[in-house]
Amino acid sequence: MNQFLHNKTVIISGASRGIGRAIAKELAAAGANISFNYLTSDQDSDDLANELKAMGAKAKAFKVDVRDFKAVKSWVDETKELYGGIDVVVNNAGIIKDKALALMDTDDWHSVINTNLNGTFNLTRAAIISLIKQKSGVIINVSSISGMIGISRQSNYSASKAGIIGFTRSLAREVGPYNVRVNAVAPGFIETEMLKDLTDEYREQMIKQIPLSRLGKAGEVAKLVAFLSGKDAGYITGQTFVIDGGMSSA
Ligand code: NAP
């Protein structure tokens, strides 16, 4: 593979599994060193760090809650010390707590906003001054089509993901003059543990709404993130890229 991220440092949230894990592997294959965090999956995270090292990357897993700004700031500072700087930030950690609004309690609302939206603020805020000072950097935020089209029982998740799109646009204008690019990706239904609680019936219904007639793969999202991380995307900022098998095209 073309090592277009040779010796670059990528910091990525929520890479123990799913889309984040696929992104970590894709960017390591492109030559990057990887610093990632997770919340609970110790074994999966150790395994990933070892896998990335076997690919020739420097890699370290940090057990850090993205909801905790102080802890995130320490993770960012340690990453800078270990690897000498940060070049690419991927805000990927996210959760769902789907419920009809009439049944949603305040914890269902706050936990999703705190993880998805405030977590994105925390990591970006902790890293942004380094990127501005070095006058280069890339930020990629993982949103969702749920932030763009209505999906019933996801008002908390949808609000968090729409918030990420607004955050992306605003920050792109702010830091563009410092040669820092900020983009978002908006996946549709991607086959990961996040979808494990979907009933077969709901899954079938969803697939009927997808022109490509299948769920997406984490690796497919990772390829898009890799493109946005590299110089080939050097004139792209402030945008949100949908990757959903055509689901939102109607
Ligand atoms: P996943 O398999 O459930 O993985 C979620 C990851 O986030 C895990 O690594 C998890 O760590 C981490 N995480 C959760 N809360 C955290 C916290 N407070 N602090 C640190 N890490 C935390 O989910 P996924 O499907 O890969 O989703 C990744 C991103 O893509 C999310 O932002 C999601 O909203 C977005 N997305 C997913 C889909 C989809 O269909 N799968 C569609 C659109 C967008 P632990 O393993 O330690 O818990």
mmCIF file of C-alpha atoms and ligand atoms in Angstrom:
data_model
loop_
_atom_site.group_PDB
_atom_site.id
_atom_site.type_symbol
_atom_site.label_atom_id
_atom_site.label_comp_id
_atom_site.label_asym_id
_atom_site.label_seq_id
_atom_site.Cartn_x
_atom_site.Cartn_y
_atom_site.Cartn_z
ATOM 1 C CA MET A 1 0.000 0.000 0.000
ATOM 2 C CA ASN A 2 1.044 3.565 -0.673
ATOM 3 C CA GLN A 3 2.534 4.833 2.609
ATOM 4 C CA PHE A 4 0.990 8.288 2.291
ATOM 5 C CA LEU A 5 0.837 8.683 6.088
ATOM 6 C CA HIS A 6 4.419 7.559 6.671
ATOM 7 C CA ASN A 7 5.550 8.660 10.146
ATOM 8 C CA LYS A 8 2.388 10.677 10.730
ATOM 9 C CA THR A 9 0.631 10.362 14.083
ATOM 10 C CA VAL A 10 -3.056 9.559 14.211
ATOM 11 C CA ILE A 11 -5.080 9.851 17.406
ATOM 12 C CA ILE A 12 -8.409 8.050 17.218
ATOM 13 C CA SER A 13 -11.215 7.606 19.711
ATOM 14 C CA GLY A 14 -13.087 4.340 20.180
ATOM 15 C CA ALA A 15 -10.873 1.998 18.176
ATOM 16 C CA SER A 16 -11.234 -1.194 20.215
ATOM 17 C CA ARG A 17 -13.800 -2.516 17.749
ATOM 18 C CA GLY A 18 -16.040 -1.729 14.804
ATOM 19 C CA ILE A 19 -15.413 1.246 12.549
ATOM 20 C CA GLY A 20 -12.670 2.729 14.749
ATOM 21 C CA ARG A 21 -10.704 -0.504 14.687
ATOM 22 C CA ALA A 22 -10.952 -0.673 10.885
ATOM 23 C CA ILE A 23 -9.792 2.956 10.619
ATOM 24 C CA ALA A 24 -6.811 2.285 12.902
ATOM 25 C CA LYS A 25 -5.735 -0.653 10.726
ATOM 26 C CA GLU A 26 -6.261 1.200 7.455
ATOM 27 C CA LEU A 27 -4.245 4.220 8.604
ATOM 28 C CA ALA A 28 -1.483 2.021 10.060
ATOM 29 C CA ALA A 29 -1.288 0.267 6.690
ATOM 30 C CA ALA A 30 -0.785 3.730 5.173
ATOM 31 C CA GLY A 31 2.268 4.189 7.436
ATOM 32 C CA ALA A 32 0.789 6.056 10.418
ATOM 33 C CA ASN A 33 1.559 5.565 14.096
ATOM 34 C CA ILE A 34 -1.628 5.113 16.086
ATOM 35 C CA SER A 35 -2.718 6.288 19.525
ATOM 36 C CA PHE A 36 -6.234 5.151 20.359
ATOM 37 C CA ASN A 37 -8.618 5.011 23.264
ATOM 38 C CA TYR A 38 -11.491 2.834 24.391
ATOM 39 C CA LEU A 39 -13.800 2.547 27.388
ATOM 40 C CA THR A 40 -14.166 -1.102 28.450
ATOM 41 C CA SER A 41 -12.691 -3.524 25.887
ATOM 42 C CA ASP A 42 -9.242 -4.198 27.425
ATOM 43 C CA GLN A 43 -8.492 -7.435 25.593
ATOM 44 C CA ASP A 44 -9.648 -6.222 22.170
ATOM 45 C CA SER A 45 -7.577 -3.066 22.623
ATOM 46 C CA ASP A 46 -4.418 -4.986 23.609
ATOM 47 C CA ASP A 47 -4.936 -7.252 20.615
ATOM 48 C CA LEU A 48 -5.341 -4.270 18.284
ATOM 49 C CA ALA A 49 -2.214 -2.540 19.605
ATOM 50 C CA ASN A 50 -0.253 -5.760 18.998
ATOM 51 C CA GLU A 51 -1.740 -6.160 15.529
ATOM 52 C CA LEU A 52 -0.773 -2.590 14.609
ATOM 53 C CA LYS A 53 2.757 -3.108 15.933
ATOM 54 C CA ALA A 54 3.055 -6.275 13.852
ATOM 55 C CA MET A 55 2.208 -4.093 10.838
ATOM 56 C CA GLY A 56 5.244 -1.930 11.674
ATOM 57 C CA ALA A 57 3.365 0.954 13.331
ATOM 58 C CA LYS A 58 3.960 2.448 16.735
ATOM 59 C CA ALA A 59 0.723 1.863 18.600
ATOM 60 C CA LYS A 60 -0.667 2.382 22.081
ATOM 61 C CA ALA A 61 -4.089 1.850 23.630
ATOM 62 C CA PHE A 62 -5.378 4.237 26.305
ATOM 63 C CA LYS A 63 -8.304 3.429 28.584
ATOM 64 C CA VAL A 64 -9.827 6.905 28.600
ATOM 65 C CA ASP A 65 -13.448 8.043 28.698
ATOM 66 C CA VAL A 66 -14.076 10.607 25.939
ATOM 67 C CA ARG A 67 -16.646 12.257 28.216
ATOM 68 C CA ASP A 68 -13.874 13.305 30.624
ATOM 69 C CA PHE A 69 -11.994 16.343 29.275
ATOM 70 C CA LYS A 70 -9.125 16.131 31.782
ATOM 71 C CA ALA A 71 -8.473 12.485 30.962
ATOM 72 C CA VAL A 72 -8.651 13.186 27.223
ATOM 73 C CA LYS A 73 -6.199 16.082 27.593
ATOM 74 C CA SER A 74 -3.707 13.781 29.405
ATOM 75 C CA TRP A 75 -4.106 11.204 26.608
ATOM 76 C CA VAL A 76 -3.380 13.884 23.980
ATOM 77 C CA ASP A 77 -0.364 15.199 25.933
ATOM 78 C CA GLU A 78 1.082 11.705 26.393
ATOM 79 C CA THR A 79 0.585 10.967 22.697
ATOM 80 C CA LYS A 80 2.468 14.142 21.750
ATOM 81 C CA GLU A 81 5.325 13.199 24.073
ATOM 82 C CA LEU A 82 5.480 9.624 22.795
ATOM 83 C CA TYR A 83 5.225 10.348 19.063
ATOM 84 C CA GLY A 84 6.437 13.944 18.826
ATOM 85 C CA GLY A 85 3.152 15.498 17.704
ATOM 86 C CA ILE A 86 -0.277 14.802 16.247
ATOM 87 C CA ASP A 87 -1.184 15.030 12.553
ATOM 88 C CA VAL A 88 -4.616 13.430 12.244
ATOM 89 C CA VAL A 89 -7.474 13.383 14.772
ATOM 90 C CA VAL A 90 -10.344 10.949 14.242
ATOM 91 C CA ASN A 91 -13.387 11.456 16.464
ATOM 92 C CA ASN A 92 -15.054 8.072 16.188
ATOM 93 C CA ALA A 93 -16.215 6.950 19.659
ATOM 94 C CA GLY A 94 -19.984 6.813 19.812
ATOM 95 C CA ILE A 95 -22.967 5.055 21.355
ATOM 96 C CA ILE A 96 -26.674 4.635 20.675
ATOM 97 C CA LYS A 97 -29.541 4.481 23.152
ATOM 98 C CA ASP A 98 -32.522 4.310 20.821
ATOM 99 C CA LYS A 99 -35.923 5.000 22.356
ATOM 100 C CA ALA A 100 -39.164 6.778 21.580
ATOM 101 C CA LEU A 101 -38.849 10.284 22.984
ATOM 102 C CA ALA A 102 -41.889 9.695 25.177
ATOM 103 C CA LEU A 103 -39.945 6.938 26.962
ATOM 104 C CA MET A 104 -36.489 8.535 26.883
ATOM 105 C CA ASP A 105 -35.131 9.489 30.284
ATOM 106 C CA THR A 106 -32.592 12.230 30.881
ATOM 107 C CA ASP A 107 -29.742 9.729 31.184
ATOM 108 C CA ASP A 108 -30.550 8.256 27.741
ATOM 109 C CA TRP A 109 -30.335 11.789 26.352
ATOM 110 C CA HIS A 110 -27.262 13.021 28.229
ATOM 111 C CA SER A 111 -25.134 9.883 27.847
ATOM 112 C CA VAL A 112 -25.486 9.940 24.052
ATOM 113 C CA ILE A 113 -24.838 13.694 23.762
ATOM 114 C CA ASN A 114 -21.930 13.468 26.228
ATOM 115 C CA THR A 115 -20.225 10.626 24.409
ATOM 116 C CA ASN A 116 -20.874 11.524 20.783
ATOM 117 C CA LEU A 117 -20.919 15.318 20.735
ATOM 118 C CA ASN A 118 -19.096 16.371 23.908
ATOM 119 C CA GLY A 119 -16.528 13.599 23.314
ATOM 120 C CA THR A 120 -15.840 15.103 19.890
ATOM 121 C CA PHE A 121 -15.422 18.533 21.489
ATOM 122 C CA ASN A 122 -13.112 17.133 24.198
ATOM 123 C CA LEU A 123 -10.625 15.408 21.890
ATOM 124 C CA THR A 124 -10.653 18.174 19.287
ATOM 125 C CA ARG A 125 -10.281 20.908 21.923
ATOM 126 C CA ALA A 126 -7.371 19.071 23.529
ATOM 127 C CA ALA A 127 -5.538 18.649 20.197
ATOM 128 C CA ILE A 128 -6.424 21.789 18.242
ATOM 129 C CA ILE A 129 -3.718 24.150 19.526
ATOM 130 C CA SER A 130 -0.972 21.737 18.405
ATOM 131 C CA LEU A 131 -2.436 21.555 14.908
ATOM 132 C CA ILE A 132 -2.801 25.338 14.700
ATOM 133 C CA LYS A 133 0.774 25.892 15.926
ATOM 134 C CA GLN A 134 2.279 23.433 13.448
ATOM 135 C CA LYS A 135 0.110 24.905 10.663
ATOM 136 C CA SER A 136 -1.040 21.507 9.457
ATOM 137 C CA GLY A 137 -3.451 18.846 10.489
ATOM 138 C CA VAL A 138 -6.548 16.888 9.637
ATOM 139 C CA ILE A 139 -9.646 16.288 11.752
ATOM 140 C CA ILE A 140 -12.238 13.707 10.744
ATOM 141 C CA ASN A 141 -15.470 13.403 12.687
ATOM 142 C CA VAL A 142 -17.665 10.336 12.458
ATOM 143 C CA SER A 143 -21.246 11.538 12.142
ATOM 144 C CA SER A 144 -24.110 9.443 10.727
ATOM 145 C CA ILE A 145 -26.898 9.697 8.182
ATOM 146 C CA SER A 146 -29.054 9.868 11.307
ATOM 147 C CA GLY A 147 -27.740 13.429 11.649
ATOM 148 C CA MET A 148 -29.046 14.227 8.158
ATOM 149 C CA ILE A 149 -32.290 12.296 7.671
ATOM 150 C CA GLY A 150 -34.933 11.384 10.216
ATOM 151 C CA ILE A 151 -34.646 7.946 11.812
ATOM 152 C CA SER A 152 -37.387 7.244 14.318
ATOM 153 C CA ARG A 153 -36.397 6.579 17.979
ATOM 154 C CA GLN A 154 -32.993 8.236 17.513
ATOM 155 C CA SER A 155 -33.711 11.827 18.575
ATOM 156 C CA ASN A 156 -30.790 11.777 21.045
ATOM 157 C CA TYR A 157 -28.370 10.154 18.580
ATOM 158 C CA SER A 158 -29.616 12.258 15.668
ATOM 159 C CA ALA A 159 -29.128 15.478 17.640
ATOM 160 C CA SER A 160 -25.579 14.444 18.563
ATOM 161 C CA LYS A 161 -24.681 13.538 14.972
ATOM 162 C CA ALA A 162 -26.268 16.671 13.463
ATOM 163 C CA GLY A 163 -24.311 18.628 16.076
ATOM 164 C CA ILE A 164 -21.111 17.040 14.799
ATOM 165 C CA ILE A 165 -21.900 18.232 11.260
ATOM 166 C CA GLY A 166 -22.382 21.816 12.472
ATOM 167 C CA PHE A 167 -19.207 21.556 14.568
ATOM 168 C CA THR A 168 -17.322 20.347 11.478
ATOM 169 C CA ARG A 169 -18.489 23.237 9.291
ATOM 170 C CA SER A 170 -17.796 25.914 11.875
ATOM 171 C CA LEU A 171 -14.356 24.612 12.840
ATOM 172 C CA ALA A 172 -13.324 24.181 9.183
ATOM 173 C CA ARG A 173 -13.830 27.924 8.634
ATOM 174 C CA GLU A 174 -12.000 28.759 11.836
ATOM 175 C CA VAL A 175 -8.855 26.683 11.304
ATOM 176 C CA GLY A 176 -8.646 26.574 7.494
ATOM 177 C CA PRO A 177 -6.284 29.587 7.517
ATOM 178 C CA TYR A 178 -3.873 27.455 9.606
ATOM 179 C CA ASN A 179 -3.914 24.667 7.014
ATOM 180 C CA VAL A 180 -6.021 22.426 9.225
ATOM 181 C CA ARG A 181 -8.775 20.564 7.375
ATOM 182 C CA VAL A 182 -11.943 19.393 9.128
ATOM 183 C CA ASN A 183 -14.389 16.957 7.539
ATOM 184 C CA ALA A 184 -17.046 14.497 8.641
ATOM 185 C CA VAL A 185 -18.157 11.114 7.369
ATOM 186 C CA ALA A 186 -21.785 10.054 7.673
ATOM 187 C CA PRO A 187 -22.172 6.281 7.460
ATOM 188 C CA GLY A 188 -25.501 4.543 7.003
ATOM 189 C CA PHE A 189 -26.017 1.079 8.504
ATOM 190 C CA ILE A 190 -22.609 -0.537 8.999
ATOM 191 C CA GLU A 191 -22.213 -4.108 10.254
ATOM 192 C CA THR A 192 -20.688 -3.670 13.749
ATOM 193 C CA GLU A 193 -21.614 -4.501 17.333
ATOM 194 C CA MET A 194 -23.550 -1.233 17.454
ATOM 195 C CA LEU A 195 -26.266 -2.957 15.412
ATOM 196 C CA LYS A 196 -26.275 -6.172 17.458
ATOM 197 C CA ASP A 197 -29.629 -5.432 19.096
ATOM 198 C CA LEU A 198 -31.525 -4.876 15.839
ATOM 199 C CA THR A 199 -34.235 -7.457 15.326
ATOM 200 C CA ASP A 200 -34.032 -9.510 12.130
ATOM 201 C CA GLU A 201 -37.280 -7.894 11.037
ATOM 202 C CA TYR A 202 -35.937 -4.330 11.477
ATOM 203 C CA ARG A 203 -32.713 -5.308 9.715
ATOM 204 C CA GLU A 204 -34.671 -6.662 6.725
ATOM 205 C CA GLN A 205 -36.763 -3.492 6.623
ATOM 206 C CA MET A 206 -33.608 -1.361 6.609
ATOM 207 C CA ILE A 207 -31.958 -3.393 3.873
ATOM 208 C CA LYS A 208 -35.040 -2.846 1.689
ATOM 209 C CA GLN A 209 -34.377 0.913 1.945
ATOM 210 C CA ILE A 210 -30.757 0.557 0.797
ATOM 211 C CA PRO A 211 -30.319 0.674 -2.996
ATOM 212 C CA LEU A 212 -27.185 -1.512 -2.752
ATOM 213 C CA SER A 213 -29.265 -4.066 -0.778
ATOM 214 C CA ARG A 214 -26.765 -4.733 1.992
ATOM 215 C CA LEU A 215 -25.264 -3.234 5.129
ATOM 216 C CA GLY A 216 -21.915 -1.489 4.822
ATOM 217 C CA LYS A 217 -18.593 -2.777 6.130
ATOM 218 C CA ALA A 218 -16.383 -1.004 8.653
ATOM 219 C CA GLY A 219 -13.477 -1.342 6.217
ATOM 220 C CA GLU A 220 -15.411 0.614 3.587
ATOM 221 C CA VAL A 221 -15.794 3.557 5.974
ATOM 222 C CA ALA A 222 -12.113 3.252 6.873
ATOM 223 C CA LYS A 223 -11.101 3.667 3.210
ATOM 224 C CA LEU A 224 -13.042 6.945 3.026
ATOM 225 C CA VAL A 225 -11.412 8.185 6.237
ATOM 226 C CA ALA A 226 -7.991 7.225 4.867
ATOM 227 C CA PHE A 227 -8.618 9.239 1.700
ATOM 228 C CA LEU A 228 -9.703 12.279 3.724
ATOM 229 C CA SER A 229 -6.578 11.943 5.925
ATOM 230 C CA GLY A 230 -4.128 12.195 3.068
ATOM 231 C CA LYS A 231 -2.742 14.836 0.737
ATOM 232 C CA ASP A 232 -5.019 13.708 -2.113
ATOM 233 C CA ALA A 233 -7.837 15.359 -0.128
ATOM 234 C CA GLY A 234 -5.749 18.503 0.397
ATOM 235 C CA TYR A 235 -8.403 20.897 -0.975
ATOM 236 C CA ILE A 236 -11.367 19.399 0.881
ATOM 237 C CA THR A 237 -12.622 20.887 4.130
ATOM 238 C CA GLY A 238 -15.889 21.610 5.933
ATOM 239 C CA GLN A 239 -17.725 18.766 4.198
ATOM 240 C CA THR A 240 -19.709 15.726 5.271
ATOM 241 C CA PHE A 241 -19.333 12.587 3.161
ATOM 242 C CA VAL A 242 -22.220 10.142 3.141
ATOM 243 C CA ILE A 243 -21.380 6.428 2.848
ATOM 244 C CA ASP A 244 -24.671 4.571 3.078
ATOM 245 C CA GLY A 245 -25.223 2.351 0.031
ATOM 246 C CA GLY A 246 -27.567 5.030 -1.304
ATOM 247 C CA MET A 247 -29.988 4.868 1.635
ATOM 248 C CA SER A 248 -30.362 8.643 1.977
ATOM 249 C CA SER A 249 -30.461 9.306 -1.773
ATOM 250 C CA ALA A 250 -34.243 9.285 -2.111
HETATM 251 P P1 NAP B 1 -19.091 0.069 18.215
HETATM 252 O O1 NAP B 1 -18.719 -1.164 17.508
HETATM 253 O O2 NAP B 1 -20.143 0.023 19.261
HETATM 254 O O3 NAP B 1 -17.748 0.728 18.825
HETATM 255 C C1 NAP B 1 -17.830 1.893 19.595
HETATM 256 C C2 NAP B 1 -16.443 2.279 20.045
HETATM 257 O O4 NAP B 1 -16.534 3.484 20.832
HETATM 258 C C3 NAP B 1 -15.788 1.242 20.932
HETATM 259 O O5 NAP B 1 -14.405 1.246 20.672
HETATM 260 C C4 NAP B 1 -16.056 1.780 22.335
HETATM 261 O O6 NAP B 1 -15.111 1.346 23.307
HETATM 262 C C5 NAP B 1 -15.912 3.256 22.090
HETATM 263 N N1 NAP B 1 -16.548 4.074 23.113
HETATM 264 C C6 NAP B 1 -17.864 4.138 23.430
HETATM 265 N N2 NAP B 1 -18.051 5.019 24.440
HETATM 266 C C7 NAP B 1 -16.838 5.495 24.761
HETATM 267 C C8 NAP B 1 -16.370 6.426 25.730
HETATM 268 N N3 NAP B 1 -17.207 7.055 26.580
HETATM 269 N N4 NAP B 1 -15.046 6.678 25.796
HETATM 270 C C9 NAP B 1 -14.195 6.067 24.953
HETATM 271 N N5 NAP B 1 -14.559 5.192 24.018
HETATM 272 C C10 NAP B 1 -15.869 4.911 23.932
HETATM 273 O O7 NAP B 1 -19.602 1.190 17.208
HETATM 274 P P2 NAP B 1 -19.303 1.438 15.644
HETATM 275 O O8 NAP B 1 -20.454 0.934 14.890
HETATM 276 O O9 NAP B 1 -17.931 1.024 15.290
HETATM 277 O O10 NAP B 1 -19.406 3.036 15.631
HETATM 278 C C11 NAP B 1 -18.283 3.892 15.536
HETATM 279 C C12 NAP B 1 -18.776 5.288 15.191
HETATM 280 O O11 NAP B 1 -19.488 5.228 13.958
HETATM 281 C C13 NAP B 1 -19.749 5.872 16.212
HETATM 282 O O12 NAP B 1 -19.544 7.258 16.351
HETATM 283 C C14 NAP B 1 -21.101 5.615 15.574
HETATM 284 O O13 NAP B 1 -22.089 6.537 16.028
HETATM 285 C C15 NAP B 1 -20.746 5.828 14.117
HETATM 286 N N6 NAP B 1 -21.707 5.220 13.186
HETATM 287 C C16 NAP B 1 -21.935 3.859 13.224
HETATM 288 C C17 NAP B 1 -22.859 3.318 12.337
HETATM 289 C C18 NAP B 1 -23.171 1.839 12.306
HETATM 290 O O14 NAP B 1 -24.146 1.449 11.629
HETATM 291 N N7 NAP B 1 -22.406 0.970 12.951
HETATM 292 C C19 NAP B 1 -23.534 4.155 11.438
HETATM 293 C C20 NAP B 1 -23.268 5.511 11.444
HETATM 294 C C21 NAP B 1 -22.344 6.032 12.320
HETATM 295 P P3 NAP B 1 -15.347 -0.041 24.164
HETATM 296 O O15 NAP B 1 -15.231 -1.165 23.163
HETATM 297 O O16 NAP B 1 -14.246 -0.060 25.135
HETATM 298 O O17 NAP B 1 -16.705 0.077 24.738
#
